[in-house]
XYZ file of C-alpha atoms in Angstrom:
338
model
C 91.692 55.358 57.892
C 92.819 58.257 59.499
C 96.638 59.847 58.844
C 98.929 58.867 61.326
C 100.757 61.839 60.328
C 104.140 60.963 62.781
C 104.908 57.890 60.213
C 103.881 59.510 57.080
C 105.469 63.349 57.514
C 108.418 62.830 60.211
C 109.175 58.765 59.463
C 108.869 57.446 62.489
C 107.961 53.612 62.933
C 104.622 52.347 64.066
C 104.707 52.510 67.987
C 103.723 54.655 70.990
C 101.153 58.020 69.598
C 102.072 60.339 70.794
C 105.911 59.721 70.228
C 108.144 61.156 73.378
C 110.027 64.177 72.846
C 112.872 62.876 71.481
C 111.123 60.315 69.157
C 109.468 63.332 67.751
C 112.488 65.208 67.207
C 114.126 62.115 65.841
C 116.951 62.546 68.277
C 118.925 59.854 70.572
C 116.855 59.145 74.221
C 118.010 61.595 76.478
C 120.271 63.676 73.906
C 121.406 66.767 75.821
C 123.133 69.096 72.832
C 120.857 71.714 73.280
C 121.535 73.042 69.355
C 121.026 69.598 68.064
C 117.757 69.876 69.639
C 117.068 73.182 67.855
C 118.629 72.058 64.765
C 116.371 68.431 64.303
C 113.695 71.269 65.749
C 113.476 73.691 62.795
C 114.278 71.143 60.124
C 111.154 69.027 61.251
C 109.098 72.469 61.887
C 110.126 73.643 57.874
C 108.915 70.233 56.893
C 105.639 70.128 58.706
C 104.660 73.316 57.670
C 104.249 72.276 53.991
C 101.129 70.872 55.295
C 99.774 74.043 56.745
C 97.335 75.107 53.516
C 95.124 72.158 52.232
C 93.604 69.418 54.047
C 95.773 68.719 56.453
C 95.715 72.062 57.776
C 94.549 71.251 60.919
C 96.655 68.154 61.280
C 99.612 70.037 60.380
C 99.363 73.045 63.569
C 98.455 70.807 65.452
C 102.127 69.018 64.853
C 104.012 71.722 64.604
C 102.866 72.718 68.524
C 103.794 69.393 68.987
C 106.612 70.296 67.772
C 107.491 73.303 69.465
C 105.890 71.910 72.545
C 109.061 69.266 72.883
C 111.712 71.802 71.334
C 110.707 73.870 74.714
C 110.754 70.857 77.274
C 114.127 69.564 75.931
C 116.035 72.925 75.781
C 114.839 73.666 79.289
C 116.832 72.283 81.756
C 114.629 71.999 84.509
C 111.957 70.510 82.405
C 114.234 68.217 80.420
C 115.428 66.490 83.506
C 112.031 66.103 85.188
C 111.246 64.873 81.922
C 113.774 62.562 81.561
C 113.540 61.309 84.825
C 109.979 60.365 83.827
C 110.947 58.005 81.401
C 113.157 56.380 83.232
C 117.035 58.194 82.928
C 119.279 58.403 86.310
C 121.535 61.377 87.177
C 124.232 60.725 88.846
C 125.068 64.029 90.085
C 121.870 65.367 92.032
C 122.748 68.405 93.149
C 122.470 71.424 90.867
C 124.975 72.983 89.226
C 123.562 76.032 89.496
C 122.787 78.601 87.126
C 125.386 81.092 84.855
C 125.093 84.519 84.653
C 124.475 85.692 81.007
C 128.451 87.259 80.278
C 129.281 83.587 81.697
C 126.916 81.694 78.873
C 128.242 83.981 76.434
C 131.886 83.064 77.747
C 131.332 79.392 77.809
C 129.823 79.624 74.581
C 132.784 80.832 72.842
C 131.052 84.070 72.001
C 133.119 86.707 74.045
C 136.458 86.171 76.176
C 137.007 87.676 79.692
C 138.633 90.526 78.615
C 134.935 91.325 76.374
C 133.416 90.395 78.873
C 134.995 93.085 81.496
C 134.269 95.629 78.878
C 130.345 95.162 78.498
C 129.901 95.534 82.565
C 132.066 98.115 82.580
C 129.614 99.994 79.905
C 126.229 98.564 81.257
C 127.625 100.529 84.313
C 128.440 103.421 82.390
C 125.351 103.849 80.067
C 122.713 102.306 82.386
C 122.109 99.562 79.844
C 121.666 96.044 80.440
C 124.067 93.654 80.059
C 121.805 92.077 76.896
C 121.859 95.433 75.236
C 125.817 96.169 76.077
C 127.321 93.407 74.039
C 124.827 93.752 71.312
C 125.464 97.465 71.316
C 129.278 96.924 71.366
C 128.856 94.196 68.638
C 130.233 91.818 71.335
C 127.417 88.968 70.192
C 124.232 89.717 67.864
C 120.351 89.665 69.480
C 119.729 86.612 69.574
C 123.441 84.973 71.678
C 122.673 87.233 74.010
C 118.841 86.624 74.306
C 120.228 82.555 74.405
C 122.584 83.487 77.388
C 119.655 86.075 78.939
C 117.404 83.258 78.685
C 119.671 80.198 79.918
C 120.943 82.801 83.219
C 117.041 83.078 83.765
C 115.956 79.176 83.332
C 113.422 80.151 80.708
C 114.050 78.409 77.243
C 114.555 80.728 74.083
C 112.192 80.715 70.731
C 112.623 81.591 67.387
C 109.633 83.424 66.891
C 110.001 82.658 62.744
C 109.866 79.055 63.654
C 106.523 79.590 65.716
C 103.115 79.723 64.556
C 100.908 80.841 67.113
C 97.541 79.170 68.036
C 94.448 81.690 67.004
C 92.718 81.793 69.837
C 95.867 82.317 72.123
C 96.238 85.514 69.523
C 92.796 86.579 70.265
C 92.351 85.890 73.746
C 95.322 88.838 73.858
C 94.293 91.827 73.009
C 97.395 93.876 70.554
C 96.747 96.626 73.231
C 98.477 93.940 75.896
C 100.882 92.890 73.538
C 102.582 96.173 72.612
C 102.525 97.351 76.238
C 104.971 94.281 77.521
C 106.200 93.212 73.990
C 104.896 89.577 74.281
C 103.215 87.125 71.991
C 100.803 84.538 72.797
C 101.706 81.265 71.165
C 99.699 78.334 72.507
C 98.200 76.569 75.771
C 100.816 73.844 75.997
C 98.751 71.297 79.582
C 97.399 74.016 82.170
C 99.685 77.115 81.151
C 100.093 79.254 78.373
C 103.143 79.937 76.640
C 103.805 83.414 76.617
C 106.569 84.579 74.463
C 108.520 87.360 75.946
C 111.553 89.824 75.527
C 112.487 89.719 79.029
C 111.258 88.524 82.554
C 108.093 88.895 82.980
C 106.155 91.011 84.837
C 104.209 90.110 88.173
C 101.452 92.306 85.672
C 101.920 90.328 82.628
C 101.547 87.000 84.848
C 98.324 88.553 86.380
C 96.826 89.711 83.252
C 98.031 86.170 81.709
C 95.651 85.115 84.346
C 93.013 86.633 83.569
C 92.419 86.074 80.663
C 93.161 82.856 80.398
C 92.463 81.516 83.073
C 95.402 79.836 83.444
C 99.002 80.367 84.850
C 101.782 81.669 81.695
C 105.071 79.672 81.260
C 106.764 82.992 80.069
C 109.772 82.097 77.282
C 112.176 84.023 75.862
C 113.248 85.739 72.457
C 114.362 88.986 70.805
C 113.368 92.207 70.991
C 112.731 92.637 67.585
C 111.371 89.278 66.795
C 108.452 89.858 69.311
C 107.417 92.919 67.620
C 107.520 91.330 64.257
C 105.428 88.617 65.289
C 102.983 91.246 66.646
C 102.913 93.336 63.375
C 102.257 90.262 61.314
C 99.607 89.141 63.910
C 98.595 91.695 64.782
C 98.259 93.744 61.418
C 95.805 96.316 61.315
C 91.859 94.701 61.111
C 92.771 91.278 61.304
C 91.656 90.716 64.894
C 89.246 92.547 67.310
C 90.575 93.971 70.839
C 89.279 92.148 73.450
C 87.352 93.862 76.320
C 89.223 94.225 79.784
C 89.620 91.347 81.547
C 87.399 91.404 84.945
C 88.542 92.518 87.774
C 88.787 90.883 91.319
C 85.750 91.103 93.867
C 86.171 93.434 96.293
C 84.484 94.642 99.393
C 84.161 97.324 97.767
C 82.575 96.492 95.024
C 80.284 94.252 97.287
C 79.561 97.545 98.724
C 78.395 99.158 95.822
C 76.627 96.491 93.445
C 74.257 96.317 96.910
C 73.581 99.793 97.690
C 73.040 100.096 93.717
C 71.113 97.407 93.374
C 67.724 98.309 91.862
C 65.908 94.767 92.379
C 62.032 94.621 93.074
C 61.977 93.370 97.498
C 59.360 91.160 95.789
C 61.652 89.786 93.737
C 64.657 88.842 96.063
C 66.035 85.740 97.204
C 65.978 85.482 101.515
C 69.786 85.834 101.236
C 69.380 88.671 99.181
C 66.668 90.571 102.069
C 69.027 89.560 104.521
C 72.037 91.528 102.661
C 69.668 94.474 102.302
C 68.738 94.550 106.173
C 72.446 94.630 106.962
C 73.633 97.520 104.748
C 70.662 99.283 106.052
C 72.097 98.819 109.302
C 75.513 99.527 108.366
C 74.408 102.581 106.934
C 72.460 103.836 109.663
C 75.794 103.315 112.050
C 77.630 105.083 109.435
C 75.234 108.315 109.214
C 75.194 108.582 112.877
C 78.927 107.821 113.706
C 79.726 110.754 110.835
C 77.288 113.691 112.014
C 78.066 112.701 115.655
C 82.478 113.437 114.900
C 81.341 116.666 113.056
C 78.746 118.185 115.779
C 81.022 117.197 118.694
C 84.456 118.087 117.029
C 83.552 121.097 114.538
C 80.587 122.642 114.545
C 80.154 122.823 117.606
C 83.498 124.736 118.292
C 82.054 126.850 115.374
C 78.312 127.648 116.144
C 76.559 125.187 118.822
C 78.940 126.511 121.655
C 76.910 130.451 121.196
C 73.863 129.076 121.504
C 73.684 125.067 123.154
C 74.561 123.933 126.041
C 78.783 122.020 126.307
C 76.542 118.821 127.334
C 74.180 118.398 124.113
C 76.260 119.468 121.141
C 74.744 117.106 118.287
C 72.105 119.250 116.580
C 73.098 118.219 113.001
C 72.959 114.681 114.743
C 69.369 114.922 115.214
C 68.351 117.894 112.718
C 69.931 115.447 109.621
C 70.122 112.458 111.310
C 66.509 111.577 111.411
C 65.632 112.599 107.513
C 68.968 109.864 106.994
C 67.361 107.758 108.771
C 63.958 107.534 107.242
C 65.338 106.797 103.832
C 67.541 104.283 105.116
C 64.593 102.383 106.787
C 62.786 102.866 103.275
C 65.193 102.068 100.569
C 66.789 98.930 102.830
C 64.757 98.172 106.151
C 61.308 98.208 105.320
C 59.563 95.288 103.903
C 57.819 95.659 100.705
């Protein structure tokens, strides 16, 4: 009989499996207290980690991922609202209250005062630091407080890397060179998205890197730079995993032409489509050759050389002399049926 990890490990009574996020995290339905959500997650995460080694290691990893997904959903205001609506929650006020700034979030949480917020802003402008780094450098907030406020400003969830166990497949897919360059850490695939912990707002370059390597879009979450660097050192330790090859590049017209030009496949082995493509390439190369040589004759060589002994109405010496042999070679390589 298959082990019911929800009942045996988390004490969740028999019922729908898997349970909803609130039941999974042992919360009252529609609980909006972010601190309580994170506190429950940490407690359950620590408990399930006890089974990470031994005969139930796979079940433990799967449940840890479920707990993380539930916590990330319920601590992301926009995703939580959508999730709650799906469970039948009705909202009195449909208007969005907007997103507070980093300093505003810290003030609302009672971490800094209005005067300290102004001090941090002035310090950031004077030194060129980001506001997050400014409040930390002034010791007005610690890294976690500042990053959580920054995540809230960006509308992203915050994660503590120490509470996460990244999926091995995700780690193998994104090489060390990439995670170090972008200061990020892949966590796991969540539905049709790849969950990636970032130290700051992700760049389009990172999003494209994730899309090419995983074949899926990225869902960024934020963590402190120190935590991500520690995670990289832990999960990408020397010799722990191999570097992957660069992601496949997008197909371009230039690449396509180069592929056709360098193709050495015998004509007898080509399909009709390949033969037609080969013929068209030959015609294009002939046209390009005569355009280049004709312009070279008319605008360069005639004024320097040909006008000394050729009539002005016939400046195309190089076109005739070189064009013929080049056209013959192109014909032999691309047009002639063999």
